[in-house]
PDB file of C-alpha atoms and ligand atoms in Angstrom:
ATOM      1  CA  MET W   1      -6.072  12.084 -15.652  1.00 63.00           C
ATOM      2  CA  THR W   2      -9.150  11.255 -14.607  1.00 73.00           C
ATOM      3  CA  GLN W   3     -10.896  13.524 -11.712  1.00 87.00           C
ATOM      4  CA  PRO W   4     -11.973  10.936  -8.502  1.00 91.00           C
ATOM      5  CA  VAL W   5     -15.705  10.271  -8.940  1.00 94.00           C
ATOM      6  CA  ALA W   6     -16.360  10.844  -5.425  1.00 98.00           C
ATOM      7  CA  THR W   7     -13.881  12.853  -2.452  1.00 98.00           C
ATOM      8  CA  SER W   8     -11.900  11.389   0.083  1.00 98.00           C
ATOM      9  CA  ALA W   9     -14.442  12.497   2.652  1.00 98.00           C
ATOM     10  CA  GLU W  10     -16.885  10.071   0.954  1.00 98.00           C
ATOM     11  CA  ILE W  11     -14.433   7.267   1.663  1.00 98.00           C
ATOM     12  CA  ALA W  12     -13.154   8.645   4.559  1.00 98.00           C
ATOM     13  CA  ALA W  13     -17.305   8.155   5.745  1.00 98.00           C
ATOM     14  CA  ALA W  14     -17.066   4.167   3.949  1.00 98.00           C
ATOM     15  CA  ILE W  15     -14.585   3.166   6.192  1.00 98.00           C
ATOM     16  CA  ARG W  16     -15.590   0.596   9.198  1.00 98.00           C
ATOM     17  CA  THR W  17     -13.728   0.659  11.757  1.00 98.00           C
ATOM     18  CA  ILE W  18     -14.089  -2.686  14.349  1.00 98.00           C
ATOM     19  CA  SER W  19     -13.210  -2.303  17.600  1.00 98.00           C
ATOM     20  CA  ASP W  20     -10.865  -5.651  18.695  1.00 97.00           C
ATOM     21  CA  PHE W  21     -10.034  -7.519  15.693  1.00 97.00           C
ATOM     22  CA  PRO W  22      -7.660  -9.487  15.329  1.00 92.00           C
ATOM     23  CA  LYS W  23      -6.808  -8.974  19.129  1.00 90.00           C
ATOM     24  CA  PRO W  24      -8.006  -6.796  21.554  1.00 94.00           C
ATOM     25  CA  GLY W  25      -6.807  -2.492  21.538  1.00 92.00           C
ATOM     26  CA  ILE W  26      -6.489  -3.026  17.845  1.00 92.00           C
ATOM     27  CA  SER W  27      -9.128  -0.829  15.529  1.00 96.00           C
ATOM     28  CA  PHE W  28      -9.031  -2.569  12.381  1.00 98.00           C
ATOM     29  CA  LYS W  29      -9.876   0.199   9.827  1.00 98.00           C
ATOM     30  CA  ASP W  30     -12.238  -1.952   7.100  1.00 98.00           C
ATOM     31  CA  ILE W  31     -11.860  -1.019   3.732  1.00 98.00           C
ATOM     32  CA  THR W  32     -14.151  -3.851   1.668  1.00 98.00           C
ATOM     33  CA  PRO W  33     -17.678  -1.673   2.164  1.00 98.00           C
ATOM     34  CA  VAL W  34     -15.441   0.527   0.225  1.00 98.00           C
ATOM     35  CA  LEU W  35     -14.155  -2.024  -2.416  1.00 98.00           C
ATOM     36  CA  ALA W  36     -17.984  -3.163  -2.150  1.00 98.00           C
ATOM     37  CA  ASP W  37     -18.945  -0.337  -4.269  1.00 98.00           C
ATOM     38  CA  GLY W  38     -17.633   0.743  -7.439  1.00 98.00           C
ATOM     39  CA  ARG W  39     -17.885   4.650  -7.831  1.00 98.00           C
ATOM     40  CA  LEU W  40     -15.925   4.704  -4.452  1.00 98.00           C
ATOM     41  CA  PHE W  41     -13.020   2.061  -5.147  1.00 98.00           C
ATOM     42  CA  ALA W  42     -13.367   3.796  -8.933  1.00 98.00           C
ATOM     43  CA  ALA W  43     -12.133   6.926  -7.136  1.00 98.00           C
ATOM     44  CA  THR W  44      -9.919   5.470  -4.543  1.00 98.00           C
ATOM     45  CA  ILE W  45      -8.046   4.175  -7.789  1.00 98.00           C
ATOM     46  CA  ASP W  46      -8.089   7.783  -9.165  1.00 98.00           C
ATOM     47  CA  HIS W  47      -7.403   9.752  -5.566  1.00 98.00           C
ATOM     48  CA  LEU W  48      -4.120   7.106  -5.257  1.00 98.00           C
ATOM     49  CA  ILE W  49      -2.553   7.912  -8.545  1.00 98.00           C
ATOM     50  CA  ALA W  50      -3.249  11.707  -8.235  1.00 98.00           C
ATOM     51  CA  GLY W  51      -0.043  14.051  -9.731  1.00 97.00           C
ATOM     52  CA  PHE W  52       0.199  10.573 -12.078  1.00 98.00           C
ATOM     53  CA  GLU W  53       0.501  10.099 -15.427  1.00 98.00           C
ATOM     54  CA  PRO W  54       0.641   7.046 -17.697  1.00 98.00           C
ATOM     55  CA  GLY W  55       4.112   6.740 -19.006  1.00 98.00           C
ATOM     56  CA  SER W  56       5.110   8.307 -15.643  1.00 98.00           C
ATOM     57  CA  VAL W  57       4.906   4.829 -13.522  1.00 98.00           C
ATOM     58  CA  ASP W  58       7.196   1.855 -14.767  1.00 98.00           C
ATOM     59  CA  THR W  59       5.552  -0.308 -12.118  1.00 98.00           C
ATOM     60  CA  VAL W  60       2.795  -0.055  -9.426  1.00 99.00           C
ATOM     61  CA  VAL W  61       3.951  -2.607  -6.323  1.00 99.00           C
ATOM     62  CA  GLY W  62       1.580  -3.436  -4.283  1.00 99.00           C
ATOM     63  CA  ILE W  63       1.895  -5.286  -0.457  1.00 98.00           C
ATOM     64  CA  ASP W  64       0.693  -8.327   0.498  1.00 96.00           C
ATOM     65  CA  ALA W  65      -2.964  -8.779   1.220  1.00 97.00           C
ATOM     66  CA  ARG W  66      -4.960  -5.604   0.385  1.00 98.00           C
ATOM     67  CA  GLY W  67      -2.231  -3.151  -1.045  1.00 98.00           C
ATOM     68  CA  PHE W  68      -2.780  -6.094  -3.841  1.00 98.00           C
ATOM     69  CA  ILE W  69      -6.417  -4.713  -4.898  1.00 98.00           C
ATOM     70  CA  PHE W  70      -5.639  -0.994  -4.747  1.00 99.00           C
ATOM     71  CA  ALA W  71      -1.867  -1.288  -6.700  1.00 99.00           C
ATOM     72  CA  ALA W  72      -2.964  -3.687  -9.199  1.00 99.00           C
ATOM     73  CA  GLY W  73      -5.944  -1.098  -9.695  1.00 98.00           C
ATOM     74  CA  ALA W  74      -3.723   1.657 -10.266  1.00 98.00           C
ATOM     75  CA  ALA W  75      -1.494  -0.165 -12.656  1.00 99.00           C
ATOM     76  CA  LEU W  76      -4.150  -1.050 -14.343  1.00 98.00           C
ATOM     77  CA  ARG W  77      -5.519   2.892 -15.030  1.00 98.00           C
ATOM     78  CA  LEU W  78      -1.608   3.804 -15.415  1.00 98.00           C
ATOM     79  CA  GLY W  79      -0.767   1.378 -17.627  1.00 98.00           C
ATOM     80  CA  CYS W  80       2.105  -0.130 -16.660  1.00 98.00           C
ATOM     81  CA  GLY W  81       2.689  -3.310 -14.466  1.00 98.00           C
ATOM     82  CA  PHE W  82       1.599  -4.596 -11.104  1.00 98.00           C
ATOM     83  CA  VAL W  83       4.403  -6.244  -8.936  1.00 98.00           C
ATOM     84  CA  PRO W  84       3.533  -8.193  -5.497  1.00 98.00           C
ATOM     85  CA  VAL W  85       5.435  -7.429  -1.960  1.00 98.00           C
ATOM     86  CA  ARG W  86       4.034 -11.112  -0.439  1.00 98.00           C
ATOM     87  CA  LYS W  87       4.539 -12.842   3.092  1.00 96.00           C
ATOM     88  CA  LYS W  88       7.933 -14.904   3.132  1.00 96.00           C
ATOM     89  CA  GLY W  89       7.429 -18.574   1.841  1.00 97.00           C
ATOM     90  CA  LYS W  90       4.723 -17.134  -1.360  1.00 98.00           C
ATOM     91  CA  LEU W  91       6.920 -16.045  -4.053  1.00 98.00           C
ATOM     92  CA  PRO W  92       8.558 -19.392  -5.760  1.00 98.00           C
ATOM     93  CA  TYR W  93      11.800 -17.944  -7.779  1.00 98.00           C
ATOM     94  CA  GLU W  94      14.591 -16.610  -6.088  1.00 98.00           C
ATOM     95  CA  THR W  95      13.583 -13.328  -3.538  1.00 98.00           C
ATOM     96  CA  PHE W  96      14.498 -10.394  -1.787  1.00 97.00           C
ATOM     97  CA  GLU W  97      13.940 -10.883   2.246  1.00 97.00           C
ATOM     98  CA  GLU W  98      12.666  -7.848   4.909  1.00 96.00           C
ATOM     99  CA  SER W  99      11.498  -8.592   8.723  1.00 92.00           C
ATOM    100  CA  TYR W 100       9.832  -6.267  10.355  1.00 86.00           C
ATOM    101  CA  ASP W 101       7.232  -5.637  12.698  1.00 75.00           C
ATOM    102  CA  LEU W 102       3.285  -4.472  12.185  1.00 68.00           C
ATOM    103  CA  GLU W 103       0.513  -2.913  14.775  1.00 58.00           C
ATOM    104  CA  TYR W 104      -0.233  -6.756  15.573  1.00 62.00           C
ATOM    105  CA  ALA W 105       2.265  -8.860  14.784  1.00 71.00           C
ATOM    106  CA  SER W 106       5.544  -9.629  13.252  1.00 83.00           C
ATOM    107  CA  ASN W 107       6.595 -11.099   9.315  1.00 91.00           C
ATOM    108  CA  THR W 108       9.215 -10.772   6.778  1.00 96.00           C
ATOM    109  CA  ILE W 109       7.988 -10.349   3.080  1.00 97.00           C
ATOM    110  CA  ALA W 110       9.382 -11.017  -0.327  1.00 98.00           C
ATOM    111  CA  ILE W 111       9.561  -9.841  -3.627  1.00 98.00           C
ATOM    112  CA  HIS W 112      11.375 -12.010  -6.976  1.00 98.00           C
ATOM    113  CA  THR W 113      14.981 -10.440  -7.310  1.00 97.00           C
ATOM    114  CA  ASP W 114      13.705  -9.911 -11.113  1.00 97.00           C
ATOM    115  CA  ALA W 115      10.520  -8.220 -10.288  1.00 98.00           C
ATOM    116  CA  VAL W 116      11.094  -4.648 -10.358  1.00 98.00           C
ATOM    117  CA  LYS W 117      14.306  -3.173 -12.782  1.00 96.00           C
ATOM    118  CA  PRO W 118      17.368  -1.311 -11.578  1.00 97.00           C
ATOM    119  CA  GLY W 119      15.985   2.043 -12.453  1.00 98.00           C
ATOM    120  CA  SER W 120      12.222   2.057 -13.014  1.00 98.00           C
ATOM    121  CA  ARG W 121      10.085   4.265 -11.534  1.00 98.00           C
ATOM    122  CA  VAL W 122       7.606   2.851  -8.831  1.00 99.00           C
ATOM    123  CA  LEU W 123       4.502   3.418  -6.786  1.00 98.00           C
ATOM    124  CA  LEU W 124       4.414   1.711  -3.968  1.00 99.00           C
ATOM    125  CA  ILE W 125       0.680   0.933  -2.727  1.00 99.00           C
ATOM    126  CA  ASP W 126      -0.776  -0.589   0.895  1.00 98.00           C
ATOM    127  CA  ASP W 127      -3.687   0.076   2.027  1.00 98.00           C
ATOM    128  CA  VAL W 128      -3.004   1.381   5.496  1.00 98.00           C
ATOM    129  CA  LEU W 129       0.199   2.936   6.835  1.00 97.00           C
ATOM    130  CA  ALA W 130       0.654   1.987  11.074  1.00 94.00           C
ATOM    131  CA  THR W 131       3.984   1.920  12.538  1.00 91.00           C
ATOM    132  CA  GLY W 132       5.125   2.410   8.659  1.00 94.00           C
ATOM    133  CA  GLY W 133       7.279  -1.251   9.293  1.00 93.00           C
ATOM    134  CA  THR W 134       5.983  -2.780   6.124  1.00 94.00           C
ATOM    135  CA  ALA W 135       5.806  -0.128   3.906  1.00 97.00           C
ATOM    136  CA  ALA W 136       9.748   0.414   5.606  1.00 97.00           C
ATOM    137  CA  ALA W 137      10.666  -3.004   4.828  1.00 97.00           C
ATOM    138  CA  ALA W 138       8.471  -3.020   1.312  1.00 98.00           C
ATOM    139  CA  ALA W 139      10.459   0.145   0.386  1.00 98.00           C
ATOM    140  CA  ALA W 140      14.478  -1.514   1.579  1.00 97.00           C
ATOM    141  CA  LEU W 141      13.599  -4.371  -0.584  1.00 98.00           C
ATOM    142  CA  LEU W 142      12.203  -2.477  -3.471  1.00 98.00           C
ATOM    143  CA  GLN W 143      15.851  -0.711  -2.934  1.00 97.00           C
ATOM    144  CA  LYS W 144      17.593  -3.695  -2.645  1.00 96.00           C
ATOM    145  CA  ALA W 145      16.420  -4.125  -6.139  1.00 96.00           C
ATOM    146  CA  GLY W 146      17.559  -1.033  -7.376  1.00 97.00           C
ATOM    147  CA  ALA W 147      14.041   0.895  -7.652  1.00 98.00           C
ATOM    148  CA  LYS W 148      13.997   4.100  -8.199  1.00 98.00           C
ATOM    149  CA  ILE W 149       9.857   5.197  -5.540  1.00 98.00           C
ATOM    150  CA  LEU W 150       8.348   8.056  -6.504  1.00 99.00           C
ATOM    151  CA  GLU W 151       5.591   8.077  -3.355  1.00 98.00           C
ATOM    152  CA  VAL W 152       4.569   5.145  -1.090  1.00 99.00           C
ATOM    153  CA  VAL W 153       0.847   6.056  -1.111  1.00 99.00           C
ATOM    154  CA  PHE W 154      -1.903   4.910   1.615  1.00 99.00           C
ATOM    155  CA  VAL W 155      -5.476   4.842   1.290  1.00 99.00           C
ATOM    156  CA  ILE W 156      -5.306   5.721   5.376  1.00 98.00           C
ATOM    157  CA  GLU W 157      -3.013   6.602   7.716  1.00 98.00           C
ATOM    158  CA  LEU W 158      -3.519   6.569  11.515  1.00 98.00           C
ATOM    159  CA  GLY W 159      -1.313   9.124  12.179  1.00 98.00           C
ATOM    160  CA  PHE W 160      -1.166   9.613  15.842  1.00 97.00           C
ATOM    161  CA  LEU W 161       1.314   5.878  15.262  1.00 95.00           C
ATOM    162  CA  ASN W 162       3.954   8.108  13.307  1.00 97.00           C
ATOM    163  CA  GLY W 163       4.628   5.485  11.000  1.00 96.00           C
ATOM    164  CA  ARG W 164       5.782   7.804   8.497  1.00 97.00           C
ATOM    165  CA  GLU W 165       9.158   8.430  10.297  1.00 98.00           C
ATOM    166  CA  ARG W 166      10.056   4.894   8.854  1.00 97.00           C
ATOM    167  CA  LEU W 167       9.741   6.243   6.216  1.00 98.00           C
ATOM    168  CA  PRO W 168      12.450   9.071   5.384  1.00 98.00           C
ATOM    169  CA  GLY W 169      13.559  10.340   2.125  1.00 97.00           C
ATOM    170  CA  GLN W 170      10.122   9.021   0.988  1.00 98.00           C
ATOM    171  CA  ASN W 171       7.472  11.186  -0.585  1.00 98.00           C
ATOM    172  CA  VAL W 172       4.516  10.090   1.451  1.00 98.00           C
ATOM    173  CA  ARG W 173       0.903  10.444   0.515  1.00 98.00           C
ATOM    174  CA  SER W 174      -2.695   8.956   2.001  1.00 98.00           C
ATOM    175  CA  ILE W 175      -6.387   9.927   1.339  1.00 98.00           C
ATOM    176  CA  VAL W 176      -7.801   9.470   4.739  1.00 98.00           C
ATOM    177  CA  ASN W 177      -5.925  10.184   7.990  1.00 98.00           C
ATOM    178  CA  TYR W 178      -7.203   9.271  11.350  1.00 97.00           C
TER     179      TYR W 178
HETATM  180  P1  LIG V 201       2.377  -1.451   9.758  1.00 66.88           P
HETATM  181  O1  LIG V 201       3.657  -2.361   9.221  1.00 66.88           O
HETATM  182  O2  LIG V 201       2.547  -1.359  10.982  1.00 66.88           O
HETATM  183  O3  LIG V 201       2.052   0.397   8.916  1.00 66.88           O
HETATM  184  O4  LIG V 201       0.812  -1.614   9.323  1.00 66.88           O
HETATM  185  C1  LIG V 201       0.417  -1.895   8.130  1.00 66.88           C
HETATM  186  C2  LIG V 201       0.153  -3.526   7.518  1.00 66.88           C
HETATM  187  O5  LIG V 201      -0.977  -4.102   8.663  1.00 66.88           O
HETATM  188  C3  LIG V 201      -0.778  -3.044   6.367  1.00 66.88           C
HETATM  189  O6  LIG V 201      -0.946  -4.164   5.587  1.00 66.88           O
HETATM  190  C4  LIG V 201      -2.581  -3.191   6.906  1.00 66.88           C
HETATM  191  O7  LIG V 201      -2.851  -3.522   6.178  1.00 66.88           O
HETATM  192  C5  LIG V 201      -2.229  -3.926   8.258  1.00 66.88           C
HETATM  193  N1  LIG V 201      -2.821  -2.261   9.346  1.00 66.88           N
HETATM  194  C6  LIG V 201      -2.165  -2.252  10.264  1.00 66.88           C
HETATM  195  N2  LIG V 201      -2.251  -1.702  10.775  1.00 66.88           N
HETATM  196  C7  LIG V 201      -3.569  -1.760  10.515  1.00 66.88           C
HETATM  197  C8  LIG V 201      -5.546  -1.652  11.253  1.00 66.88           C
HETATM  198  N3  LIG V 201      -5.527  -0.920  11.957  1.00 66.88           N
HETATM  199  N4  LIG V 201      -6.257  -1.735  10.632  1.00 66.88           N
HETATM  200  C9  LIG V 201      -6.619  -2.339   9.304  1.00 66.88           C
HETATM  201  N5  LIG V 201      -5.282  -2.727   8.581  1.00 66.88           N
HETATM  202  C10 LIG V 201      -4.076  -2.424   9.331  1.00 66.88           C
END
């Protein structure tokens, strides 16, 4: 496994907090400065896959939309496939669906019914764990597909929102905690 070329503290320092976006009261965690820095982007991917070797994960699943960026990088590093969990109405084939509440909206997400094989070992990735509703819905989708979720990993965890409590029985990890 590659040693990350930057510490989690360096990644944290690059994350920008935007107050009152997209609506009043929300402190939005902007990860675009991390993506724009090749060293920090690569290190973030390596932190996300810490503890996993190529061959130990069958599929990395990323959550719409920023989760795709990190999950795709993780899949490339692990030499496995990438599967998107998308907002309802975006996937063209048959889907499983789950509805959930966000920190600042509500939504329905979907996954192709044949995207993840029953029994496959999955790493589930998103950029931010806030209330946990999105990740819990994604985990429920993967359970419908019969996947074995190895770990649910986030770049950022808003620990004060206790999102982990929505993921009982899952291994949950994050790189930067607020
Ligand atoms: P939740 O379902 O509440 O855990 O919300 C997680 C999802 O909403 C993730 O896909 C994030 O991209 C997004 N999100 C929620 N809160 C924030 C925030 N404060 N900053 C950036 N993204 C957020």
